[in-house]
Amino acid sequence: MGYTHYWRWNFTNSKLLDETWSRLVEDTKAIVKAADIPLCKSATPGVPPVIDVTNGIHLNGADSDDYEDLFFHPELDRHHNEFCKTGERPYDVVVTAILLRASMLFGSAITVSSDGHWADWQSARYLISELWPEEEIECLFESDEEDEDDESLLK
C-alpha cells in the first residue's frame, strides 16, 4: 500500500481559478527547480514533466524512484483521480510542496489531506518557506494542529 495524498477542488469563482492557476503553475516550476529531484512524466525516462496552464501538472519520480503519477489540474481532475500515491519516494517532497502551495494560493477552493501527518511534510514546508519566506504556512490537517507551532520542524 502506498503513502497517499488527496485533494478536492471546491470552485465557485472562475476568475479566481484562472488567475490563481496560472500563478500555481509558475510556482510549481520554482518548486521543481529548487527541489532538484529527478522527475519525468508518467515514469517515462527522458520525458520531462508537464507543467503548464493548459495541460496541468503531470509528473512522477524518475527511474527507480517512480511510483504513481501526480496529475493535477482543477478543471481536468474530475476525469482523473484526485490523489497521488508517492510511496514516500524522493519526489514526495515535490508533490507535497505543490499541494501545500495550492492550498496557500487557493484557500478554501481546495481541500488537501494525506495518509501522513503534518510532521511528514517537513521537507515540503521547508522548501516552501525558502521560496516564499514572507508567506505564512498553516497546518493543513486538523488532527495535527499541535505540530503547527513547532518551528523546530522547519529546521
CSV table of C-alpha atoms in Angstrom, one decimal:
chain,number,residue,atom,x,y,z
A,1,MET,CA,0.0,0.0,0.0
A,2,GLY,CA,1.4,3.4,-0.9
A,3,TYR,CA,1.7,6.6,1.0
A,4,THR,CA,-1.1,8.8,-0.5
A,5,HIS,CA,-2.0,12.5,-0.7
A,6,TYR,CA,-5.5,13.6,-1.6
A,7,TRP,CA,-7.2,16.8,-2.8
A,8,ARG,CA,-10.7,18.0,-3.7
A,9,TRP,CA,-11.4,21.2,-5.7
A,10,ASN,CA,-14.3,23.4,-4.4
A,11,PHE,CA,-14.5,26.1,-7.1
A,12,THR,CA,-17.2,28.7,-7.4
A,13,ASN,CA,-15.2,31.6,-8.9
A,14,SER,CA,-13.8,31.0,-12.4
A,15,LYS,CA,-11.8,34.3,-12.3
A,16,LEU,CA,-10.0,33.2,-9.2
A,17,LEU,CA,-9.4,29.8,-10.8
A,18,ASP,CA,-7.8,31.3,-13.9
A,19,GLU,CA,-5.6,33.9,-12.1
A,20,THR,CA,-4.5,31.6,-9.3
A,21,TRP,CA,-4.0,28.5,-11.5
A,22,SER,CA,-1.5,30.5,-13.7
A,23,ARG,CA,0.4,31.5,-10.6
A,24,LEU,CA,0.5,28.0,-9.2
A,25,VAL,CA,1.9,26.7,-12.5
A,26,GLU,CA,4.7,29.2,-12.3
A,27,ASP,CA,5.3,28.5,-8.6
A,28,THR,CA,5.4,24.8,-9.4
A,29,LYS,CA,8.3,25.4,-11.8
A,30,ALA,CA,10.1,27.1,-9.0
A,31,ILE,CA,9.4,24.2,-6.6
A,32,VAL,CA,10.7,21.7,-9.2
A,33,LYS,CA,13.8,23.7,-9.8
A,34,ALA,CA,14.5,24.3,-6.1
A,35,ALA,CA,13.8,20.6,-5.1
A,36,ASP,CA,16.4,19.4,-7.6
A,37,ILE,CA,14.9,15.9,-7.7
A,38,PRO,CA,14.9,13.9,-10.9
A,39,LEU,CA,11.4,13.9,-12.3
A,40,CYS,CA,9.8,12.8,-15.5
A,41,LYS,CA,6.3,12.5,-17.0
A,42,SER,CA,4.5,9.2,-16.3
A,43,ALA,CA,7.6,7.3,-15.2
A,44,THR,CA,8.9,7.7,-18.8
A,45,PRO,CA,12.7,8.2,-18.7
A,46,GLY,CA,13.9,11.2,-20.6
A,47,VAL,CA,10.4,12.8,-20.9
A,48,PRO,CA,10.3,15.9,-18.8
A,49,PRO,CA,7.3,16.6,-16.5
A,50,VAL,CA,4.4,18.6,-17.9
A,51,ILE,CA,3.9,21.9,-16.1
A,52,ASP,CA,1.7,24.3,-18.0
A,53,VAL,CA,-1.6,26.1,-17.6
A,54,THR,CA,-3.5,24.2,-20.3
A,55,ASN,CA,-2.3,20.6,-19.7
A,56,GLY,CA,-1.8,20.9,-15.9
A,57,ILE,CA,0.9,19.4,-13.8
A,58,HIS,CA,1.9,15.9,-14.6
A,59,LEU,CA,5.0,14.3,-13.0
A,60,ASN,CA,6.5,11.3,-11.3
A,61,GLY,CA,9.8,10.4,-9.9
A,62,ALA,CA,12.5,9.4,-12.4
A,63,ASP,CA,13.9,5.9,-12.9
A,64,SER,CA,13.5,3.6,-9.9
A,65,ASP,CA,12.2,6.5,-7.8
A,66,ASP,CA,8.8,6.5,-9.6
A,67,TYR,CA,5.5,5.4,-8.0
A,68,GLU,CA,2.3,6.9,-9.2
A,69,ASP,CA,1.8,10.0,-11.4
A,70,LEU,CA,0.7,13.3,-10.0
A,71,PHE,CA,-1.8,14.6,-12.4
A,72,PHE,CA,-3.1,18.0,-11.1
A,73,HIS,CA,-5.4,20.3,-12.9
A,74,PRO,CA,-8.5,22.0,-11.4
A,75,GLU,CA,-10.7,21.5,-14.4
A,76,LEU,CA,-9.4,18.2,-15.6
A,77,ASP,CA,-9.1,16.4,-12.3
A,78,ARG,CA,-12.8,15.3,-12.4
A,79,HIS,CA,-11.6,12.9,-15.2
A,80,HIS,CA,-8.7,11.7,-13.1
A,81,ASN,CA,-8.1,10.6,-9.6
A,82,GLU,CA,-7.8,13.3,-7.0
A,83,PHE,CA,-4.9,11.6,-5.2
A,84,CYS,CA,-1.3,10.6,-5.7
A,85,LYS,CA,0.5,7.7,-4.1
A,86,THR,CA,4.2,8.5,-3.8
A,87,GLY,CA,5.3,5.6,-1.6
A,88,GLU,CA,7.4,8.2,0.2
A,89,ARG,CA,9.8,8.2,-2.7
A,90,PRO,CA,12.0,11.3,-3.2
A,91,TYR,CA,9.5,13.0,-5.5
A,92,ASP,CA,7.1,13.1,-2.5
A,93,VAL,CA,8.6,16.4,-1.4
A,94,VAL,CA,7.7,17.9,-4.8
A,95,VAL,CA,4.1,16.6,-4.7
A,96,THR,CA,3.6,17.8,-1.1
A,97,ALA,CA,5.1,21.2,-1.8
A,98,ILE,CA,2.8,21.6,-4.8
A,99,LEU,CA,-0.2,20.6,-2.7
A,100,LEU,CA,0.9,22.9,0.1
A,101,ARG,CA,1.4,25.8,-2.3
A,102,ALA,CA,-2.0,25.1,-3.9
A,103,SER,CA,-3.6,25.3,-0.5
A,104,MET,CA,-1.8,28.6,0.3
A,105,LEU,CA,-2.9,30.1,-3.0
A,106,PHE,CA,-6.5,28.7,-3.4
A,107,GLY,CA,-7.5,28.7,0.2
A,108,SER,CA,-10.9,27.1,0.7
A,109,ALA,CA,-11.2,26.3,-3.1
A,110,ILE,CA,-9.1,23.2,-2.4
A,111,THR,CA,-9.0,20.7,0.4
A,112,VAL,CA,-5.8,18.7,0.9
A,113,SER,CA,-5.3,15.7,3.1
A,114,SER,CA,-2.8,12.9,3.4
A,115,ASP,CA,-2.1,9.5,4.9
A,116,GLY,CA,0.8,11.2,6.6
A,117,HIS,CA,1.0,13.7,9.4
A,118,TRP,CA,2.0,17.4,9.3
A,119,ALA,CA,5.4,16.4,10.5
A,120,ASP,CA,5.8,14.2,7.5
A,121,TRP,CA,5.5,17.3,5.3
A,122,GLN,CA,8.6,18.9,7.0
A,123,SER,CA,10.7,18.9,3.8
A,124,ALA,CA,7.9,20.4,1.7
A,125,ARG,CA,7.2,23.1,4.4
A,126,TYR,CA,10.9,24.0,4.4
A,127,LEU,CA,11.1,24.2,0.6
A,128,ILE,CA,8.0,26.5,0.5
A,129,SER,CA,9.4,28.7,3.4
A,130,GLU,CA,12.7,29.1,1.4
A,131,LEU,CA,10.9,30.1,-1.8
A,132,TRP,CA,8.3,32.3,-0.2
A,133,PRO,CA,9.7,33.4,3.2
A,134,GLU,CA,7.2,36.2,3.8
A,135,GLU,CA,4.2,33.9,3.5
A,136,GLU,CA,2.7,32.0,6.4
A,137,ILE,CA,2.4,28.2,6.2
A,138,GLU,CA,-0.7,26.9,8.0
A,139,CYS,CA,-1.2,23.3,9.1
A,140,LEU,CA,-3.4,21.5,6.6
A,141,PHE,CA,-4.5,18.8,8.9
A,142,GLU,CA,-6.9,19.5,11.8
A,143,SER,CA,-5.7,16.4,13.7
A,144,ASP,CA,-2.1,17.6,13.6
A,145,GLU,CA,-2.5,21.2,14.7
A,146,GLU,CA,-0.2,20.6,17.7
A,147,ASP,CA,2.6,20.3,15.2
A,148,GLU,CA,1.8,23.7,13.6
A,149,ASP,CA,3.7,25.8,16.2
A,150,ASP,CA,6.7,23.5,16.3
A,151,GLU,CA,9.2,25.7,14.5
A,152,SER,CA,11.9,23.1,15.0
A,153,LEU,CA,10.3,21.0,12.3
A,154,LEU,CA,11.3,23.6,9.7
A,155,LYS,CA,15.0,23.4,10.6
